[in-house]
Amino acid sequence: MAGLVGRIAKGLTERFASTWRLLSETTAFLSRTSLFEHYEAELASMRLRLSSARGDEDELRRVREELVELRAALRLQGYDLALGGLELAVKGFRNDAALSQGFRRLVLFIGPREIWALAGDENHRALHDALEADCERRRTSDILQKHYLWFNWYNGLLTLSGADSESAEDFEEFKLWCQNPENRLRILGRLRKVR
């Protein structure tokens, strides 16, 4: 009998911990969007209910169901919640010495709904020409910005810096564009697998 009680208690503890983790991940993601203010009170309410629900499996289940519904609704709106653990830093300019610091070259084209990127070891001009040829082949015509950058991933942080080929004005425009939380998520989503 003691073994059964122990297993039930352990199962409840694990569900409690996983619901807290889910709430934490959801909060972290939403805090990186312009939606956070809309959901802040709801998340705070869930946090309060969860902290007072120790041992109350029904309340724990209700909070978890609400979280699952919220996350499903966010996905339907096009959000990728897996990006909540990633961060973006846009910092200054670098030159070829960036290679020795673990940075790689990147050319980035930004459209109203899509981002095109090409990373590689060639110089930025060669990367630009290859990406432009690919966009022409696909008949892409809605490119609003083009950027020549250095990038580095380290522990979930993507650092982007301007290259010598990037004008100061264009880089300032890029930094301004990246201040929008949804644009930051678009960049992270597009580049998360580019290494």
Coordinates of N, CA and C in Angstrom, one line a residue:
M1 N 0.8 -1.2 0.0 CA 0.0 0.0 0.0 C 0.9 1.3 0.0
A2 N 1.9 1.3 0.8 CA 2.8 2.4 0.9 C 3.5 2.7 -0.5
G3 N 3.8 1.6 -1.3 CA 4.3 1.8 -2.6 C 3.4 2.4 -3.6
L4 N 2.1 2.1 -3.5 CA 1.1 2.7 -4.3 C 0.9 4.2 -4.0
V5 N 0.9 4.5 -2.8 CA 0.8 5.9 -2.3 C 2.0 6.7 -2.8
G6 N 3.2 6.1 -2.7 CA 4.4 6.7 -3.1 C 4.4 7.0 -4.6
R7 N 3.9 6.0 -5.4 CA 3.9 6.2 -6.9 C 2.9 7.2 -7.3
I8 N 1.7 7.3 -6.6 CA 0.7 8.3 -6.9 C 1.3 9.7 -6.6
A9 N 1.9 9.8 -5.4 CA 2.5 11.1 -5.0 C 3.6 11.5 -6.0
K10 N 4.4 10.6 -6.4 CA 5.5 10.9 -7.4 C 4.9 11.3 -8.7
G11 N 3.8 10.6 -9.2 CA 3.2 11.0 -10.4 C 2.6 12.4 -10.4
L12 N 1.9 12.7 -9.2 CA 1.4 14.1 -9.1 C 2.5 15.1 -9.0
T13 N 3.6 14.8 -8.3 CA 4.7 15.8 -8.3 C 5.3 16.0 -9.7
E14 N 5.4 14.9 -10.5 CA 5.9 15.1 -11.9 C 5.0 15.9 -12.7
R15 N 3.6 15.7 -12.6 CA 2.7 16.5 -13.4 C 2.7 17.9 -12.9
F16 N 2.8 18.1 -11.6 CA 2.9 19.5 -11.1 C 4.1 20.2 -11.7
A17 N 5.3 19.5 -11.6 CA 6.5 20.1 -12.2 C 6.4 20.4 -13.7
S18 N 5.9 19.4 -14.4 CA 5.8 19.6 -15.9 C 4.8 20.7 -16.2
T19 N 3.8 20.9 -15.4 CA 2.8 22.0 -15.7 C 3.5 23.4 -15.4
W20 N 4.3 23.4 -14.3 CA 5.1 24.6 -14.0 C 6.0 24.9 -15.2
R21 N 6.7 23.9 -15.7 CA 7.6 24.1 -16.8 C 6.9 24.6 -18.0
L22 N 5.8 24.0 -18.3 CA 5.0 24.5 -19.4 C 4.5 25.9 -19.3
L23 N 4.1 26.3 -18.1 CA 3.7 27.7 -17.8 C 4.9 28.6 -17.9
S24 N 6.1 28.2 -17.4 CA 7.3 29.0 -17.5 C 7.7 29.2 -19.0
E25 N 7.7 28.1 -19.8 CA 8.1 28.2 -21.2 C 7.1 29.1 -22.0
T26 N 5.8 29.0 -21.7 CA 4.8 29.8 -22.3 C 5.0 31.3 -22.0
T27 N 5.2 31.5 -20.7 CA 5.5 32.9 -20.3 C 6.7 33.5 -20.9
A28 N 7.8 32.7 -21.0 CA 9.0 33.1 -21.6 C 8.8 33.5 -23.1
F29 N 8.1 32.6 -23.8 CA 7.8 32.9 -25.2 C 7.0 34.2 -25.3
L30 N 5.9 34.3 -24.6 CA 5.0 35.4 -24.8 C 5.7 36.7 -24.4
S31 N 6.6 36.7 -23.4 CA 7.3 37.9 -23.0 C 8.2 38.4 -24.2
R32 N 8.4 37.6 -25.2 CA 9.2 38.1 -26.3 C 8.3 38.5 -27.5
T33 N 7.0 38.7 -27.2 CA 6.1 39.1 -28.3 C 5.3 40.4 -27.8
S34 N 4.6 41.0 -28.8 CA 3.8 42.1 -28.4 C 2.5 41.6 -27.8
L35 N 2.2 40.3 -27.7 CA 1.0 39.8 -27.1 C 1.1 39.7 -25.6
F36 N 2.3 39.9 -25.0 CA 2.5 39.6 -23.6 C 1.4 40.4 -22.7
E37 N 1.2 41.7 -23.0 CA 0.3 42.5 -22.2 C -1.1 41.9 -22.2
H38 N -1.5 41.3 -23.4 CA -2.8 40.7 -23.5 C -3.0 39.5 -22.6
Y39 N -1.9 38.7 -22.4 CA -2.0 37.5 -21.7 C -1.4 37.5 -20.3
E40 N -0.8 38.7 -19.9 CA -0.1 38.8 -18.7 C -1.0 38.4 -17.5
A41 N -2.2 39.0 -17.4 CA -3.1 38.7 -16.3 C -3.5 37.2 -16.2
E42 N -3.7 36.7 -17.4 CA -4.1 35.2 -17.5 C -3.0 34.3 -17.0
L43 N -1.8 34.7 -17.4 CA -0.6 33.9 -17.0 C -0.4 34.0 -15.5
A44 N -0.6 35.2 -14.9 CA -0.4 35.5 -13.5 C -1.5 34.7 -12.7
S45 N -2.7 34.6 -13.2 CA -3.8 33.9 -12.6 C -3.4 32.4 -12.6
M46 N -2.9 31.9 -13.7 CA -2.5 30.5 -13.8 C -1.4 30.2 -12.8
R47 N -0.5 31.1 -12.7 CA 0.6 30.9 -11.7 C 0.1 30.8 -10.3
L48 N -0.8 31.7 -10.0 CA -1.4 31.8 -8.6 C -2.2 30.5 -8.3
R49 N -3.0 30.1 -9.3 CA -3.8 28.9 -9.1 C -2.9 27.6 -9.0
L50 N -1.8 27.6 -9.8 CA -0.9 26.5 -9.7 C -0.2 26.4 -8.4
S51 N 0.2 27.6 -7.9 CA 1.0 27.5 -6.6 C 0.1 27.1 -5.5
S52 N -1.2 27.4 -5.6 CA -2.1 27.0 -4.5 C -2.8 25.6 -4.7
A53 N -2.4 25.0 -5.8 CA -3.0 23.7 -6.2 C -2.3 22.5 -5.8
R54 N -1.2 22.7 -5.0 CA -0.4 21.5 -4.5 C -1.4 20.5 -3.9
G55 N -1.3 19.3 -4.6 CA -2.1 18.2 -4.1 C -3.5 18.2 -4.7
D56 N -4.0 19.2 -5.4 CA -5.3 19.3 -6.0 C -5.1 18.9 -7.5
E57 N -5.3 17.6 -7.7 CA -5.1 17.1 -9.1 C -6.1 17.7 -10.1
D58 N -7.3 18.0 -9.7 CA -8.3 18.5 -10.6 C -7.9 20.0 -11.1
E59 N -7.5 20.8 -10.1 CA -7.0 22.1 -10.4 C -5.8 22.1 -11.3
L60 N -4.9 21.2 -11.0 CA -3.7 21.0 -11.8 C -4.0 20.7 -13.2
R61 N -5.0 19.8 -13.4 CA -5.4 19.4 -14.7 C -6.1 20.5 -15.5
R62 N -6.9 21.3 -14.8 CA -7.6 22.5 -15.4 C -6.5 23.5 -15.9
V63 N -5.5 23.8 -15.1 CA -4.5 24.8 -15.5 C -3.7 24.2 -16.7
R64 N -3.4 23.0 -16.6 CA -2.6 22.4 -17.8 C -3.5 22.4 -19.0
E65 N -4.8 22.1 -19.0 CA -5.6 22.1 -20.1 C -5.7 23.5 -20.7
E66 N -5.8 24.6 -19.8 CA -5.8 25.9 -20.3 C -4.5 26.3 -21.0
L67 N -3.4 25.9 -20.4 CA -2.1 26.1 -21.1 C -2.0 25.5 -22.4
V68 N -2.5 24.2 -22.5 CA -2.4 23.5 -23.8 C -3.3 24.2 -24.8
E69 N -4.5 24.7 -24.4 CA -5.4 25.4 -25.3 C -4.7 26.7 -25.8
L70 N -4.1 27.5 -24.8 CA -3.4 28.7 -25.2 C -2.3 28.5 -26.2
R71 N -1.5 27.5 -25.9 CA -0.4 27.2 -26.8 C -0.9 26.8 -28.2
A72 N -2.0 26.0 -28.3 CA -2.5 25.6 -29.6 C -3.1 26.8 -30.3
A73 N -3.7 27.8 -29.6 CA -4.2 29.0 -30.2 C -3.0 29.8 -30.8
L74 N -2.0 29.9 -30.0 CA -0.8 30.7 -30.5 C -0.2 30.0 -31.7
R75 N -0.1 28.7 -31.8 CA 0.4 28.0 -33.0 C -0.5 28.3 -34.2
L76 N -1.8 28.3 -34.0 CA -2.7 28.6 -35.1 C -2.5 30.0 -35.6
Q77 N -2.1 30.9 -34.8 CA -1.8 32.3 -35.2 C -0.4 32.3 -35.9
G78 N 0.3 31.2 -36.0 CA 1.6 31.2 -36.7 C 2.8 31.3 -35.8
Y79 N 2.6 31.3 -34.5 CA 3.8 31.4 -33.6 C 4.4 30.1 -33.3
D80 N 5.7 30.1 -33.3 CA 6.5 28.9 -33.0 C 7.0 29.0 -31.6
L81 N 6.4 28.3 -30.6 CA 6.7 28.4 -29.2 C 8.1 27.9 -28.9
A82 N 8.7 27.1 -29.8 CA 10.0 26.5 -29.5 C 11.1 27.7 -29.5
L83 N 10.7 28.8 -30.0 CA 11.6 30.0 -30.1 C 11.8 30.7 -28.7
G84 N 10.9 30.3 -27.8 CA 10.9 31.0 -26.5 C 12.3 31.0 -25.7
G85 N 13.1 29.9 -26.0 CA 14.3 29.8 -25.3 C 15.5 30.4 -26.1
L86 N 15.2 31.0 -27.2 CA 16.3 31.6 -28.0 C 16.3 33.2 -27.8
E87 N 17.4 33.8 -28.0 CA 17.6 35.2 -27.9 C 18.4 35.8 -29.0
L88 N 18.1 37.0 -29.3 CA 18.8 37.7 -30.4 C 19.5 39.0 -29.9
A89 N 20.8 39.1 -30.3 CA 21.5 40.4 -30.1 C 22.0 40.9 -31.4
V90 N 21.8 42.2 -31.6 CA 22.3 42.8 -32.8 C 23.3 43.9 -32.4
K91 N 24.6 43.6 -32.7 CA 25.7 44.4 -32.2 C 26.7 44.8 -33.2
G92 N 26.9 46.1 -33.4 CA 28.0 46.7 -34.1 C 28.5 46.0 -35.4
F93 N 29.7 46.3 -35.7 CA 30.3 45.8 -37.0 C 31.5 44.9 -36.7
R94 N 31.7 44.0 -37.6 CA 32.9 43.1 -37.5 C 33.5 43.0 -38.9
N95 N 34.8 42.6 -38.8 CA 35.5 42.4 -40.1 C 35.9 40.9 -40.2
D96 N 36.8 40.6 -41.1 CA 37.2 39.2 -41.3 C 37.8 38.5 -40.0
A97 N 38.2 39.3 -39.1 CA 38.8 38.7 -37.8 C 37.7 38.0 -37.1
A98 N 36.4 38.3 -37.4 CA 35.3 37.6 -36.7 C 35.3 36.1 -36.9
L99 N 35.9 35.6 -38.0 CA 36.1 34.2 -38.3 C 36.8 33.5 -37.1
S100 N 37.8 34.1 -36.6 CA 38.5 33.5 -35.5 C 37.8 33.5 -34.2
Q101 N 36.7 34.3 -34.1 CA 35.8 34.4 -32.9 C 34.6 33.5 -33.1
G102 N 34.5 32.6 -34.1 CA 33.4 31.7 -34.3 C 32.3 32.3 -35.1
F103 N 32.4 33.4 -35.7 CA 31.4 34.0 -36.6 C 31.5 33.5 -38.0
R104 N 30.3 33.5 -38.7 CA 30.2 33.1 -40.1 C 29.5 34.2 -40.8
R105 N 29.8 34.2 -42.1 CA 29.1 35.2 -43.0 C 27.7 34.8 -43.3
L106 N 26.8 35.9 -43.4 CA 25.4 35.7 -43.7 C 24.9 36.8 -44.5
V107 N 24.1 36.5 -45.6 CA 23.4 37.5 -46.3 C 21.9 37.3 -46.1
L108 N 21.2 38.3 -45.8 CA 19.8 38.2 -45.3 C 19.0 39.2 -46.2
F109 N 17.9 38.6 -46.8 CA 16.9 39.5 -47.5 C 15.6 39.4 -46.7
I110 N 15.0 40.6 -46.5 CA 13.8 40.6 -45.7 C 12.6 41.1 -46.6
G111 N 11.6 40.3 -46.6 CA 10.3 40.7 -47.3 C 9.2 40.9 -46.3
P112 N 8.1 41.3 -46.8 CA 7.0 41.6 -45.9 C 6.5 40.3 -45.1
R113 N 6.6 39.2 -45.7 CA 6.2 37.9 -45.0 C 7.3 36.9 -44.9
E114 N 8.3 37.0 -45.6 CA 9.4 36.0 -45.7 C 10.8 36.6 -45.5
I115 N 11.7 35.7 -45.0 CA 13.1 36.1 -44.9 C 13.9 35.0 -45.6
W116 N 14.8 35.5 -46.4 CA 15.7 34.6 -47.2 C 17.1 34.8 -46.6
A117 N 17.8 33.7 -46.5 CA 19.1 33.8 -45.9 C 20.1 32.8 -46.5
L118 N 21.3 33.2 -46.6 CA 22.4 32.3 -47.1 C 23.6 32.5 -46.3
A119 N 24.1 31.5 -45.6 CA 25.4 31.6 -44.8 C 26.4 30.7 -45.6
G120 N 27.7 31.1 -45.4 CA 28.7 30.3 -46.0 C 30.1 30.9 -45.7
D121 N 31.1 30.3 -46.4 CA 32.5 30.7 -46.2 C 32.9 31.7 -47.3
E122 N 32.1 31.8 -48.4 CA 32.5 32.8 -49.4 C 32.3 34.2 -48.9
N123 N 32.8 35.2 -49.7 CA 32.6 36.5 -49.2 C 31.2 37.0 -49.4
H124 N 30.8 38.1 -48.7 CA 29.4 38.5 -48.7 C 28.9 38.8 -50.1
R125 N 29.7 39.3 -51.0 CA 29.3 39.6 -52.4 C 28.9 38.3 -53.1
A126 N 29.7 37.2 -52.9 CA 29.4 35.9 -53.6 C 28.1 35.3 -53.0
L127 N 28.0 35.4 -51.7 CA 26.7 34.9 -51.0 C 25.5 35.7 -51.5
H128 N 25.7 37.0 -51.6 CA 24.6 37.9 -52.1 C 24.2 37.4 -53.5
D129 N 25.1 37.3 -54.4 CA 24.8 36.9 -55.8 C 24.1 35.5 -55.8
A130 N 24.6 34.6 -55.0 CA 23.9 33.3 -55.0 C 22.5 33.3 -54.5
L131 N 22.3 34.1 -53.4 CA 20.9 34.2 -52.9 C 20.0 35.0 -53.8
E132 N 20.6 36.0 -54.4 CA 19.8 36.8 -55.4 C 19.4 35.9 -56.6
A133 N 20.3 35.1 -57.1 CA 20.0 34.2 -58.2 C 18.9 33.2 -57.8
D134 N 19.0 32.7 -56.6 CA 18.0 31.8 -56.1 C 16.6 32.5 -56.0
C135 N 16.6 33.7 -55.5 CA 15.3 34.4 -55.4 C 14.8 34.7 -56.8
E136 N 15.6 35.0 -57.8 CA 15.1 35.3 -59.1 C 14.6 34.0 -59.7
R137 N 15.2 32.9 -59.5 CA 14.7 31.6 -60.0 C 13.4 31.3 -59.4
R138 N 13.1 31.7 -58.2 CA 11.8 31.4 -57.5 C 10.8 32.6 -57.8
R139 N 11.3 33.5 -58.6 CA 10.4 34.7 -58.9 C 10.0 35.5 -57.7
T140 N 10.9 35.7 -56.8 CA 10.7 36.5 -55.6 C 10.9 37.9 -55.9
S141 N 9.9 38.8 -55.7 CA 10.0 40.2 -56.1 C 9.7 41.1 -54.9
D142 N 9.4 40.6 -53.8 CA 9.0 41.5 -52.7 C 10.1 41.7 -51.6
I143 N 11.4 41.8 -52.0 CA 12.5 42.0 -51.1 C 12.5 43.5 -50.7
L144 N 12.4 43.8 -49.4 CA 12.4 45.1 -48.9 C 13.8 45.6 -48.4
Q145 N 14.5 44.7 -47.8 CA 15.8 45.0 -47.3 C 16.8 43.9 -47.6
K146 N 18.1 44.3 -47.8 CA 19.2 43.3 -47.9 C 20.3 43.7 -46.9
H147 N 20.8 42.6 -46.3 CA 21.8 42.9 -45.2 C 23.0 41.9 -45.4
Y148 N 24.2 42.4 -45.0 CA 25.4 41.7 -45.1 C 25.9 41.6 -43.7
L149 N 25.9 40.4 -43.1 CA 26.1 40.3 -41.6 C 27.1 39.2 -41.3
W150 N 27.5 39.2 -40.0 CA 28.2 38.1 -39.4 C 27.3 37.6 -38.4
F151 N 27.3 36.2 -38.2 CA 26.4 35.7 -37.2 C 27.2 34.6 -36.4
N152 N 26.7 34.4 -35.2 CA 27.2 33.4 -34.3 C 26.1 32.9 -33.3
W153 N 26.0 31.6 -33.2 CA 25.1 31.0 -32.2 C 25.9 30.5 -31.0
Y154 N 25.5 30.9 -29.8 CA 26.2 30.4 -28.6 C 25.1 30.3 -27.5
N155 N 24.9 29.1 -27.0 CA 23.9 28.8 -25.9 C 22.6 29.5 -26.1
G156 N 22.0 29.3 -27.3 CA 20.7 29.9 -27.6 C 20.7 31.4 -27.9
L157 N 21.8 32.0 -27.9 CA 21.9 33.4 -28.3 C 22.5 33.6 -29.7
L158 N 21.7 34.2 -30.6 CA 22.1 34.5 -31.9 C 22.6 35.9 -31.9
T159 N 23.9 36.1 -32.2 CA 24.5 37.5 -32.3 C 24.6 37.8 -33.8
L160 N 24.1 38.9 -34.2 CA 24.2 39.4 -35.6 C 25.0 40.7 -35.6
S161 N 26.0 40.9 -36.4 CA 26.8 42.1 -36.5 C 26.9 42.5 -38.0
G162 N 27.0 43.8 -38.3 CA 27.2 44.2 -39.6 C 28.6 43.8 -40.1
A163 N 28.7 43.6 -41.5 CA 29.9 43.3 -42.1 C 30.4 44.6 -42.9
D164 N 31.6 44.6 -43.4 CA 32.1 45.7 -44.1 C 31.3 46.1 -45.3
S165 N 30.6 45.1 -45.9 CA 29.7 45.4 -47.0 C 28.4 46.0 -46.7
E166 N 28.1 46.1 -45.4 CA 26.8 46.7 -44.9 C 27.0 48.1 -44.6
S167 N 26.2 49.0 -45.1 CA 26.3 50.4 -44.8 C 25.8 50.7 -43.4
A168 N 26.3 51.8 -42.8 CA 25.8 52.1 -41.5 C 24.3 52.4 -41.5
E169 N 23.8 53.0 -42.5 CA 22.4 53.4 -42.6 C 21.6 52.1 -42.7
D170 N 22.0 51.2 -43.5 CA 21.3 49.9 -43.7 C 21.3 49.1 -42.4
F171 N 22.4 49.1 -41.7 CA 22.5 48.4 -40.4 C 21.6 49.0 -39.4
E172 N 21.5 50.4 -39.4 CA 20.6 51.1 -38.4 C 19.1 50.7 -38.8
E173 N 18.8 50.6 -40.1 CA 17.5 50.2 -40.5 C 17.2 48.8 -40.0
F174 N 18.2 47.9 -40.1 CA 18.0 46.5 -39.6 C 17.8 46.5 -38.1
K175 N 18.6 47.2 -37.4 CA 18.5 47.2 -35.9 C 17.1 47.7 -35.5
L176 N 16.6 48.7 -36.2 CA 15.3 49.3 -36.0 C 14.2 48.2 -36.3
W177 N 14.4 47.5 -37.4 CA 13.4 46.5 -37.7 C 13.4 45.4 -36.7
C178 N 14.6 45.0 -36.2 CA 14.7 44.0 -35.1 C 14.2 44.4 -33.8
Q179 N 13.8 45.6 -33.6 CA 13.2 46.0 -32.3 C 11.8 45.5 -32.1
N180 N 11.2 45.2 -33.3 CA 9.8 44.7 -33.2 C 9.9 43.2 -32.7
P181 N 9.2 42.9 -31.6 CA 9.4 41.5 -31.1 C 9.0 40.4 -32.1
E182 N 8.0 40.6 -32.9 CA 7.7 39.6 -33.9 C 8.7 39.4 -34.9
N183 N 9.4 40.5 -35.3 CA 10.5 40.4 -36.3 C 11.7 39.7 -35.7
R184 N 11.9 39.9 -34.4 CA 13.0 39.1 -33.8 C 12.7 37.6 -33.8
L185 N 11.5 37.3 -33.6 CA 11.1 35.9 -33.7 C 11.2 35.3 -35.1
R186 N 10.9 36.2 -36.1 CA 11.0 35.7 -37.5 C 12.5 35.4 -37.8
I187 N 13.4 36.3 -37.3 CA 14.8 36.1 -37.6 C 15.2 34.8 -36.9
L188 N 14.9 34.6 -35.6 CA 15.3 33.4 -34.9 C 14.7 32.2 -35.5
G189 N 13.5 32.2 -36.0 CA 12.9 31.1 -36.6 C 13.6 30.7 -37.9
R190 N 13.9 31.7 -38.7 CA 14.6 31.5 -40.0 C 16.0 31.0 -39.8
L191 N 16.7 31.5 -38.8 CA 18.1 31.2 -38.6 C 18.5 30.1 -37.6
R192 N 17.5 29.6 -36.9 CA 17.8 28.7 -35.8 C 18.5 27.4 -36.2
K193 N 18.4 27.0 -37.5 CA 19.1 25.8 -37.9 C 20.3 26.1 -38.8
V194 N 20.5 27.4 -39.0 CA 21.7 27.8 -39.8 C 22.9 27.9 -38.8
R195 N 23.9 27.1 -39.1 CA 25.1 27.1 -38.2 C 26.3 27.3 -39.0

